[in-house]
Each structure stands twice: as structure tokens, then as C-alpha cells.
Coordinates of C-alpha atoms and ligand atoms in Angstrom, one line a residue:
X239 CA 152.3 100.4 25.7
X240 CA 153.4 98.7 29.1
X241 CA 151.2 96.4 30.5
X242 CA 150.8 96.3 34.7
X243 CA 149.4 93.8 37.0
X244 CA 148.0 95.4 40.5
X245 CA 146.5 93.4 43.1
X246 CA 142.4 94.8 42.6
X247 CA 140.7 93.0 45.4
X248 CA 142.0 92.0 48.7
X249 CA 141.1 87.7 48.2
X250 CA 138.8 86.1 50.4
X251 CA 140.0 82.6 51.0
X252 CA 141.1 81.0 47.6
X253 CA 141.7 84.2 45.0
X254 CA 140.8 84.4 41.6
X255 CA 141.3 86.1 38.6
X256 CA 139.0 89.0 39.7
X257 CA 141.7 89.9 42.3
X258 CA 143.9 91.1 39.4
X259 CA 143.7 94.2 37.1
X260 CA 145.7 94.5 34.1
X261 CA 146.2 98.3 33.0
X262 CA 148.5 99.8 30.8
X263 CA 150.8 103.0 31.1
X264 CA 153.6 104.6 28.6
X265 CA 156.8 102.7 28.3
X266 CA 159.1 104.7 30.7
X267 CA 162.8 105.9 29.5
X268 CA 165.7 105.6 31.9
X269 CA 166.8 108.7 34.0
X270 CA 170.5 109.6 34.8
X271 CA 171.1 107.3 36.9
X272 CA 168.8 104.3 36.1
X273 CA 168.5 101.6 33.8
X274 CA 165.5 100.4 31.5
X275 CA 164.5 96.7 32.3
X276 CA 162.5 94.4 29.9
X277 CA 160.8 91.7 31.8
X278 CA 161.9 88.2 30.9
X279 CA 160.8 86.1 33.7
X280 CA 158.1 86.6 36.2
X281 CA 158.4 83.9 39.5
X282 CA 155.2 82.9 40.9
X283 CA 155.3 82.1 44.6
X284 CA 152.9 80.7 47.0
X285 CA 154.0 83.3 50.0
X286 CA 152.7 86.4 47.5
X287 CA 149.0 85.0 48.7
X288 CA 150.1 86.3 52.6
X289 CA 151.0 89.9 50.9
X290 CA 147.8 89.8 49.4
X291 CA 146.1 90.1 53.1
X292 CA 145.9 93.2 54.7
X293 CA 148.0 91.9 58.0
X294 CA 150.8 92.2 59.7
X295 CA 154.1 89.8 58.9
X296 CA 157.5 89.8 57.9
X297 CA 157.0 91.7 54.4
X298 CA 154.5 94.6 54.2
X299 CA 151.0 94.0 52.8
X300 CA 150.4 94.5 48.4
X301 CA 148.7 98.2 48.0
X302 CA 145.5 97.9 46.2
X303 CA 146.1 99.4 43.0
X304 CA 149.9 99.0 42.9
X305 CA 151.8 96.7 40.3
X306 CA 152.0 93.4 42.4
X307 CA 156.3 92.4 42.8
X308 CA 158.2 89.2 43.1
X309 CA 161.4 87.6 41.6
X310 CA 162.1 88.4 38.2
X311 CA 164.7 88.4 35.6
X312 CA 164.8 91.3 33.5
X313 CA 167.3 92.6 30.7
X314 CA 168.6 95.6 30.5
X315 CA 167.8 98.0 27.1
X316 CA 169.0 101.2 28.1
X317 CA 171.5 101.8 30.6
X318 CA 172.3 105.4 32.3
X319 CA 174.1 103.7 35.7
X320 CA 177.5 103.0 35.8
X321 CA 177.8 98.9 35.9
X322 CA 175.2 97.9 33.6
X323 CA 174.8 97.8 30.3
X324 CA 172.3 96.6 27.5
X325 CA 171.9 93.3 27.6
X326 CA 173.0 92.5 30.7
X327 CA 170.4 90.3 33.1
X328 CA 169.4 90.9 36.3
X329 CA 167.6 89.5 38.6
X330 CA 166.0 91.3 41.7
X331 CA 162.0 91.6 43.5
X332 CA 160.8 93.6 40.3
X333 CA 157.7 94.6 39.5
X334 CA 154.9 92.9 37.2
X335 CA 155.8 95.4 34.5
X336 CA 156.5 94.6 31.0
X337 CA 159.5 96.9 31.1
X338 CA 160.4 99.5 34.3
X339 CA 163.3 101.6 35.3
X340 CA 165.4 100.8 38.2
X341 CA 168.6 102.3 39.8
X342 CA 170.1 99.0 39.7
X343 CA 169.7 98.7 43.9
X344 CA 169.2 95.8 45.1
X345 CA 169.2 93.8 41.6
X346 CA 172.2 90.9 41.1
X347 CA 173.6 90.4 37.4
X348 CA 172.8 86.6 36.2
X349 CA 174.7 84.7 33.4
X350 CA 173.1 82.9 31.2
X351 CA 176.2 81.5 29.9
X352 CA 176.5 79.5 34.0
X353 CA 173.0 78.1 34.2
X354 CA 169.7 78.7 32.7
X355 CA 168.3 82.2 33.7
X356 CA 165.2 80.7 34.7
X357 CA 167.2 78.6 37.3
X358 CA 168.0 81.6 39.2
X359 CA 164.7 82.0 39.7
X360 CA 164.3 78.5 41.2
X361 CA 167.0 76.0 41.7
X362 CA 169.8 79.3 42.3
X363 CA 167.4 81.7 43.9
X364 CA 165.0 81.8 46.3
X365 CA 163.9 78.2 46.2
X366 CA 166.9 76.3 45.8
X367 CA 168.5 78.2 49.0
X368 CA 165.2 78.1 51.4
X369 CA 165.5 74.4 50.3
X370 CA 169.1 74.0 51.2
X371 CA 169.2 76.3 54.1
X372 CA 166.1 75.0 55.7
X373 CA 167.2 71.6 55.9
X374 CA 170.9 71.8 56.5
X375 CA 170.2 74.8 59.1
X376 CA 167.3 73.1 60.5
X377 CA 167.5 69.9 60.0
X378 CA 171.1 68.7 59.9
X379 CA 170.9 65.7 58.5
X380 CA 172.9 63.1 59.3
X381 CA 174.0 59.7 57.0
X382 CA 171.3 57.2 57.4
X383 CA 168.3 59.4 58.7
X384 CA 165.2 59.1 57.6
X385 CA 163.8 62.5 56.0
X386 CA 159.7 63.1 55.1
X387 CA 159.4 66.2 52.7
X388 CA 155.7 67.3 51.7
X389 CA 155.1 69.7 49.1
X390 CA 157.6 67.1 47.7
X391 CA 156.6 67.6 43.9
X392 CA 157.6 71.7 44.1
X393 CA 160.2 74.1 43.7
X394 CA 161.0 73.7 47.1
X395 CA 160.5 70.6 47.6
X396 CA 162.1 68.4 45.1
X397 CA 165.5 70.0 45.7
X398 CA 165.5 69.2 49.5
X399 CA 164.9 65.6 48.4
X400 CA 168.3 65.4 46.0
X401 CA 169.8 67.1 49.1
X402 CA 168.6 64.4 51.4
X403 CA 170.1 62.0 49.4
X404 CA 173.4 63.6 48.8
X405 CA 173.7 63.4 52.0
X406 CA 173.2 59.8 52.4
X407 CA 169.3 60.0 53.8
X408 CA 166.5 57.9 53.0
X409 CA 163.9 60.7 51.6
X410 CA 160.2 59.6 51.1
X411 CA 158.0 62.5 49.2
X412 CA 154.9 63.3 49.6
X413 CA 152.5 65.2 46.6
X414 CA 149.5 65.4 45.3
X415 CA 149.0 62.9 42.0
X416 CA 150.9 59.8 40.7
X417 CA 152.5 61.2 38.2
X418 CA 154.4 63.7 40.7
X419 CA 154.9 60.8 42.9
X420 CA 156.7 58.6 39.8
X421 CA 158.9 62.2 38.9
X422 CA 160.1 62.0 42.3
X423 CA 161.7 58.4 42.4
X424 CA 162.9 58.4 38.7
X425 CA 164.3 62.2 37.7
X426 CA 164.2 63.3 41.6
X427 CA 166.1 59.8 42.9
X428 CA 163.7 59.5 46.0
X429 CA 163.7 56.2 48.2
X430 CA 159.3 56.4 47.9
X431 CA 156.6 58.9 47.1
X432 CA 153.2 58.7 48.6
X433 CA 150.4 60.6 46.5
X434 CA 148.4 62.6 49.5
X435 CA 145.1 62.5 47.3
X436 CA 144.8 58.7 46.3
X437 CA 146.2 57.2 49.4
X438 CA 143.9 55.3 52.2
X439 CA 145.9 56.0 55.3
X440 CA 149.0 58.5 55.0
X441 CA 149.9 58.1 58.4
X442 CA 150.5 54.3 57.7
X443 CA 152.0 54.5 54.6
X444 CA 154.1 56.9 56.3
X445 CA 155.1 54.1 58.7
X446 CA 155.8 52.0 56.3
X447 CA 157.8 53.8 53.6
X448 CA 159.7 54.5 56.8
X449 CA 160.6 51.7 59.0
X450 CA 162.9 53.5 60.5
X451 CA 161.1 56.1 61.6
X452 CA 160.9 60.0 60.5
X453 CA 164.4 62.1 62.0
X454 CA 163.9 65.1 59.7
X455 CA 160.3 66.1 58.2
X456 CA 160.3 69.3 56.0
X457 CA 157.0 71.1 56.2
X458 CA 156.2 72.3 53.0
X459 CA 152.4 72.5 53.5
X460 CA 150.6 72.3 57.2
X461 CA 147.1 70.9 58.5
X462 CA 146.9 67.2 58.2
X463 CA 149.5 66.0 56.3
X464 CA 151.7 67.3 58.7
X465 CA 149.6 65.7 61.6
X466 CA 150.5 62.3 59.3
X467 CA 154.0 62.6 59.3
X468 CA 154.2 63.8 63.1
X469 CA 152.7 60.7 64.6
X470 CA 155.8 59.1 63.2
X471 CA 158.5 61.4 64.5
X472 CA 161.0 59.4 66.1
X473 CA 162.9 61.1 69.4
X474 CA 165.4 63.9 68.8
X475 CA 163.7 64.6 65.8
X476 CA 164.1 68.1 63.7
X477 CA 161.2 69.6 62.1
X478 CA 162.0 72.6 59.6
X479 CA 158.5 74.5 59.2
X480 CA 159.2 76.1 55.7
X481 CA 155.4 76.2 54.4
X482 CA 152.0 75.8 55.1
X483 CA 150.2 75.9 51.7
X484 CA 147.1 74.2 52.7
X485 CA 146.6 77.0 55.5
X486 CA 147.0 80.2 53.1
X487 CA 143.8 80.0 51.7
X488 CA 141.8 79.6 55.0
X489 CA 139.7 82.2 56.4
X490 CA 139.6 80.7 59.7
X491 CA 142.7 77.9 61.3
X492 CA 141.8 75.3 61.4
X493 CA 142.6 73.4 65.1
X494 CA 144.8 70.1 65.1
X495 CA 146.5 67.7 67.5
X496 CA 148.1 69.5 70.3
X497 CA 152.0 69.3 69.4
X498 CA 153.0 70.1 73.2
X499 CA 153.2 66.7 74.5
X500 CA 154.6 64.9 71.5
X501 CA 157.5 67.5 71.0
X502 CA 158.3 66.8 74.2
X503 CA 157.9 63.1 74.5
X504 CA 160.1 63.0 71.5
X505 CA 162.6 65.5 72.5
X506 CA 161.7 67.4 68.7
X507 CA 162.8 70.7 68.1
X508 CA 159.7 72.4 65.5
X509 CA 160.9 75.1 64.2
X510 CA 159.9 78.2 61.7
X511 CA 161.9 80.4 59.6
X512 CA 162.1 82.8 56.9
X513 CA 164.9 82.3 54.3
X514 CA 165.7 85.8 54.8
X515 CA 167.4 84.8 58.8
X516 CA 170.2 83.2 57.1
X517 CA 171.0 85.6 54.4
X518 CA 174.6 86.2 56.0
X519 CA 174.6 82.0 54.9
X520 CA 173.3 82.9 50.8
X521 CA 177.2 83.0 49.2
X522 CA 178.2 80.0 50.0
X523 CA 174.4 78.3 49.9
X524 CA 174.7 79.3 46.4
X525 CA 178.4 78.4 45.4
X526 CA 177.2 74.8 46.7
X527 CA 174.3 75.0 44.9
X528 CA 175.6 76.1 41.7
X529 CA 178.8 73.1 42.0
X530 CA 176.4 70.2 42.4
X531 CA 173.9 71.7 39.7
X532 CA 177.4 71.6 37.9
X533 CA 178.5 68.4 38.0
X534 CA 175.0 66.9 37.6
X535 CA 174.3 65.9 41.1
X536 CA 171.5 68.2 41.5
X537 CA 168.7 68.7 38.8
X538 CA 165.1 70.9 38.3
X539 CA 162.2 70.8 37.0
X540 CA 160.5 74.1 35.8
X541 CA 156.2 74.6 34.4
X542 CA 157.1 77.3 32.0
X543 CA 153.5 79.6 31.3
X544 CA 153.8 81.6 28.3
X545 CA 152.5 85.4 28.6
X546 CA 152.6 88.2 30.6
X547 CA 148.8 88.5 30.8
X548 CA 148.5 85.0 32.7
X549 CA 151.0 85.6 35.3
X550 CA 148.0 85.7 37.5
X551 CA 146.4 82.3 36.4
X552 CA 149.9 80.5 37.1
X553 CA 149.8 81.6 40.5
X554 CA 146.4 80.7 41.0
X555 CA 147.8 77.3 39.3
X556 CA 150.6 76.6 42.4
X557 CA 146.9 76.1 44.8
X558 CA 145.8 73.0 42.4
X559 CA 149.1 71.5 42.0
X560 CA 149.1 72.4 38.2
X561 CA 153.4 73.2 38.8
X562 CA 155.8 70.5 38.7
X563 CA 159.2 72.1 40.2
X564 CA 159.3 75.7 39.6
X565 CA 156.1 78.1 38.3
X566 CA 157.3 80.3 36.6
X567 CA 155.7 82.7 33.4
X568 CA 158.0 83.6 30.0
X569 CA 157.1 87.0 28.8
Ligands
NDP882 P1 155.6 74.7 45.1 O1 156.4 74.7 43.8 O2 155.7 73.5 46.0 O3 154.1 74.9 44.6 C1 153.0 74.7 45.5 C2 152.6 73.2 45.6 O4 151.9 73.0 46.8 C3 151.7 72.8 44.5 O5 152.3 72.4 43.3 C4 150.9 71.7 45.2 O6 151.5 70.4 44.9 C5 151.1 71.9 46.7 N1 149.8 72.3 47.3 C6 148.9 73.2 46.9 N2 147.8 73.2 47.7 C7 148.0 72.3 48.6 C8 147.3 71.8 49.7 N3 146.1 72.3 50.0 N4 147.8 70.7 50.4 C9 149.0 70.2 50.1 N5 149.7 70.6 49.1 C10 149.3 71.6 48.3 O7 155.9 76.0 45.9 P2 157.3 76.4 46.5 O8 158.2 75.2 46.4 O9 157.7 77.7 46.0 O10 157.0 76.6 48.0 C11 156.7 75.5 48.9 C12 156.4 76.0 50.2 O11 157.5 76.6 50.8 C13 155.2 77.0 50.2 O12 154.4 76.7 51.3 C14 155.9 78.3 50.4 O13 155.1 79.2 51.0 C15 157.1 77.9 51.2 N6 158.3 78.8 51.1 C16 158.8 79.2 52.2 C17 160.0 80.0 52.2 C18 160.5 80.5 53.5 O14 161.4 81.4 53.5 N7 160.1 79.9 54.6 C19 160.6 80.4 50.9 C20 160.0 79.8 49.8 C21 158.9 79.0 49.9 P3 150.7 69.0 45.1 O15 150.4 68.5 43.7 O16 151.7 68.2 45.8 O17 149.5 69.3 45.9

């Protein structure tokens, strides 16, 4: 049998397992036409909790009911469509099937044989561009700036760090326990990494694990580690709003500082974006991505969760910090 996971219940603030349903349906066979995928990796992303609210935004709202979709990496048993054949991989926004037909749409072939086919999950997918896109886009760095990067300890996170210092910035992490924090200056090659949950005062330490200032701060997360970092932006600073993880889970925002006069005391530029507005830039974002990965400039660090049945619990997971790098589940 195939097993399916459909979003159940539409969560209210944090979402648990009950949100989930795991059913199970007849393996399908491929159609002229189509190809017969087994699933091999599942991503788990924190943006799927916005498509689990019934709202308006850039993607279209989860059905209740209906298999639940994200990255994956699938390989192909049975092939009926000219260009694939069996044991090819693929990667594409698949469902959470065991195994499903596809007409090959929308899917890119991955080689194992290049990098690790987790990896284009992280580090060459998704991740690894809204990480280098976001900050070279967004926050041009330039040799000898200082860059802040919360949500430091994550997929997203700890490659915009090893960008930051490839390009000659000072980078300064910020994450959520001690051991993340000592990951980030040893394997990560951080200047300093502040642990959000221990420290006294993360606007000073801020201060001073930056004496120069901040000219760059990638928002991974929102609320008030972000208001910490802010109140040491220094002028003509660029702010790349990539995440706000501490928000997703609210059922009512939460009201900060006013940003108004501080952006413009400061001359800052704040601004939002969805990887998807630089897709025309994804070619060469990857080629560079894959050439440093290459020649060991660039590394990754991946939570591997066995089992297709607790794809739901490693999302869940990415809210209490249980991921270092990429969360992603083996089937
Ligand atoms: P991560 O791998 O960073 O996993 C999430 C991490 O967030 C956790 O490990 C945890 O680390 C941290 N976290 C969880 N809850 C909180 C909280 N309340 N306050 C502070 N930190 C928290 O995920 P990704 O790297 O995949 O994504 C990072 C961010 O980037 C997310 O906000 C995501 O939505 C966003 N994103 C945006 C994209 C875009 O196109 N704009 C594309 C991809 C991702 P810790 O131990 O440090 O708390």
C-alpha cells in the first residue's frame, strides 16, 4: 500500500501532530505519458506552516484532506515519458506520497554522482539559493562589513554565514543553544555566535561582538531578536527580511518598536522577498553554489529523520530548534 500525509486540521497557533492524517491508497502505475516516483527524500520547511492557514499569500492555502507537498527527491521506477528513465532522480514540490505518478513537469533530474541528493534539497535547492540570493541581492555585501544573521544555526542560515565570509565580512550568528552557537565558529567559520536563549542582554552583546557596527542583518526569524540587532544598525545599512519564524505560530502580531524613524535616521533599506522574485538569477546562483561546495569552500549540515510516518514530527521539530542545518526525513 501507499501511505499519504494530508493536512487534517487547519493549526491554531503552534500545530501538532493532530493536524496530520496518515491514510493509505493503492500504489498507482504510470500512464502513457507519466512516470512512477518513489519518494526518497521529503524537505521540511518552516514556510509550509503559512500554507497550513486558510489566507491569502504568495502560494495558495493546503486543502484539508489533500496529501500535504514540499521539496522532495524521488526516483523513478517506471518510466512511460520520453526523458526519464528508471532510476533516474528528480527533484520537484512533490507530494507526501510514498510513491506517485507525475508527467515529469516541473521536476529537475539530480546526480548523485555531483553532490549528495539530500544537498539539493538544502545547500543546492531552495535553501542554499534564498541564502545566497537574499544576501548578495539584498544585502551586497561589501569586504569588511559587518553582517548579523539570526536563525544562524539553520538551513538558511549557516550558508549565508560561509557566504559572509567568503566575501571578506565579519559574520556574528545568532541561535538558540550553545552547542549551535560552537557549530557555527568551528564547522560554520563564524567571527562569534550569541545563543538567544542563555544570553542576558542580546542587544549588548550585539554591540559588542560588533564594534563595528551591523551593515547587513539577515532576518531569519522576526519579533525581538530582530528589535536587538536593529538598535545596532549602523547608517546605509541593508536589511534582507528572509523569515520570521518566531511570528508563524502567533495568533495575534505581536506590536514592536516603530522602524519608521530608525530606517530613516539610518538611511536603511528593510526589505522582503520571496526567493521565487529572482528565479530568472537560480542558474548561475546554483553554478556558484555548486563550485564553492566543490572546492570545499562552502559546507552543510543536514538532521536526517528516518521514516515516512514522522515527516510530520520533523516539522514540528524546526519550531524547537531540534534541526541543525537542514531538516530533512529519509523514507
Ligand atoms: P531552519 O533550518 O533555520 O529551521 C528553523 C530554525 O528556526 C530552528 O532550528 C530554530 O533554531 C529557529 N527557531 C524556531 N523557532 C524560533 C523562534 N521562536 N525564535 C527564534 N528562532 C526560532 O529553517 P530554514 O533555514 O529553512 O528557514 C529559515 C527562515 O527562512 C524561516 O523563517 C523560513 O521561513 C525562511 N525562508 C524564507 C524563504 C524566502 O523565500 N524568503 C525561503 C526559505 C526559507 P534555534 O535553535 O536557533 O532557535
Amino acid at each position: 500500500m501507499n501511505k499519504v500525509i494530508s493536512l487534517d486540521k487547519r493549526p491554531k497557533g503552534k500545530p501538532t501532530l493532530h493536524d496530520f492524517k496518515i491514510t493509505s491508497e493503492e500504489i498507482p502505475t504510470a500512464n502513457d505519458g507519466e512516470i512512477l516516483l518513489k519518494t526518497v527524500y521529503v524537505s521540511v520547511d518552516p514556510y509550509l506552516r503559512g500554507r497550513m492557514n486558510d489566507t491569502k499569500s504568495y502560494v495558495p492555502p493546503f486543502e484539508l484532506n489533500k496529501p500535504i507537498q514540499s521539496g522532495i527527491i524521488a526516483e523513478v521506477t517506471e518510466s512511460k515519458q520520453e526523458g526519464f528513465k528508471n532510476g533516474d532522480y528528480v527533484t520537484g514540490n512533490l507530494e507526501w506520497k510514498e510513491y506517485q505518478t507525475s508527467n515529469g513537469k516541473n521536476l529537475q533530474k539530480v546526480d548523485g554522482s555531483i553532490a549528495k541528493l539530500s544537498s539539493y534539497l538544502g545547500i543546492l535547492g531552495m535553501t542554499g539559493l534564498t541564502a545566497y540570493l537574499g544576501l548578495t541581492e539584498i544585502g551586497v555585501p561589501k569586504e569588511g562589513e559587518t553582517i548579523v544573521v539570526s536563525g544562524a544555526g539553520g538551513a538558511v542560515g549557516t550558508v549565508v554565514g560561509q557566504i559572509g565570509k567568503l566575501l571578506g565580512c565579519r559574520v556574528v550568528g545568532i541561535t538558540g543553544s550553545d552547542e549551535k552557537a560552537a557549530l557555527l565558529t568551528s564547522k560554520f567559520k563564524f567571527d562569534e555566535a550569541i545563543n538567544y536563549n542563555s544570553t542576558k542582554d542580546l542587544k549588548a552583546d550585539i554591540k559588542s561582538t560588533c564594534p563595528q557596527g551591523v551593515d547587513i542583518y539577515f532576518d531569519n526569524v522576526g519579533g525581538e531578536i530582530s528589535d536587538a540587532v536593529l538598535a545596532n544598525i549602523n547608517k546605509y545599512a541593508r536589511l534582507p527580511v528572509c523569515g520570521a519564524i518566531s511570528l508563524y505560530n502567533k495568533t495575534e502580531q505581536p506590536t514592536g518598536p516603530r522602524l519608521q524613524p530608525l530606517l530613516l535616521t539610518k538611511s536603511a533599506t528593510m526589505r522582503g522577498f520571496i526567493i521565487g522574485d529572482f528565479s530568472e538569477k537560480f542558474p548561475a546562483a546554483t553554478e556558484q553554489l555548486t563550485k564553492w561546495l566543490s572546492e570545499d569552500k562552502l559546507t552543510f549540515s543536514e538532521t536526517i529523520v528516518e521514516g515516512f510516518d514522522n515527516i510530520p514530527q520533523a516539522f514540528l521539530d524546526l519550531f524547537e530548534g531540534k534541526n541543525k542545518g537542514k531538516m530533512i526525513v529519509k523514507i
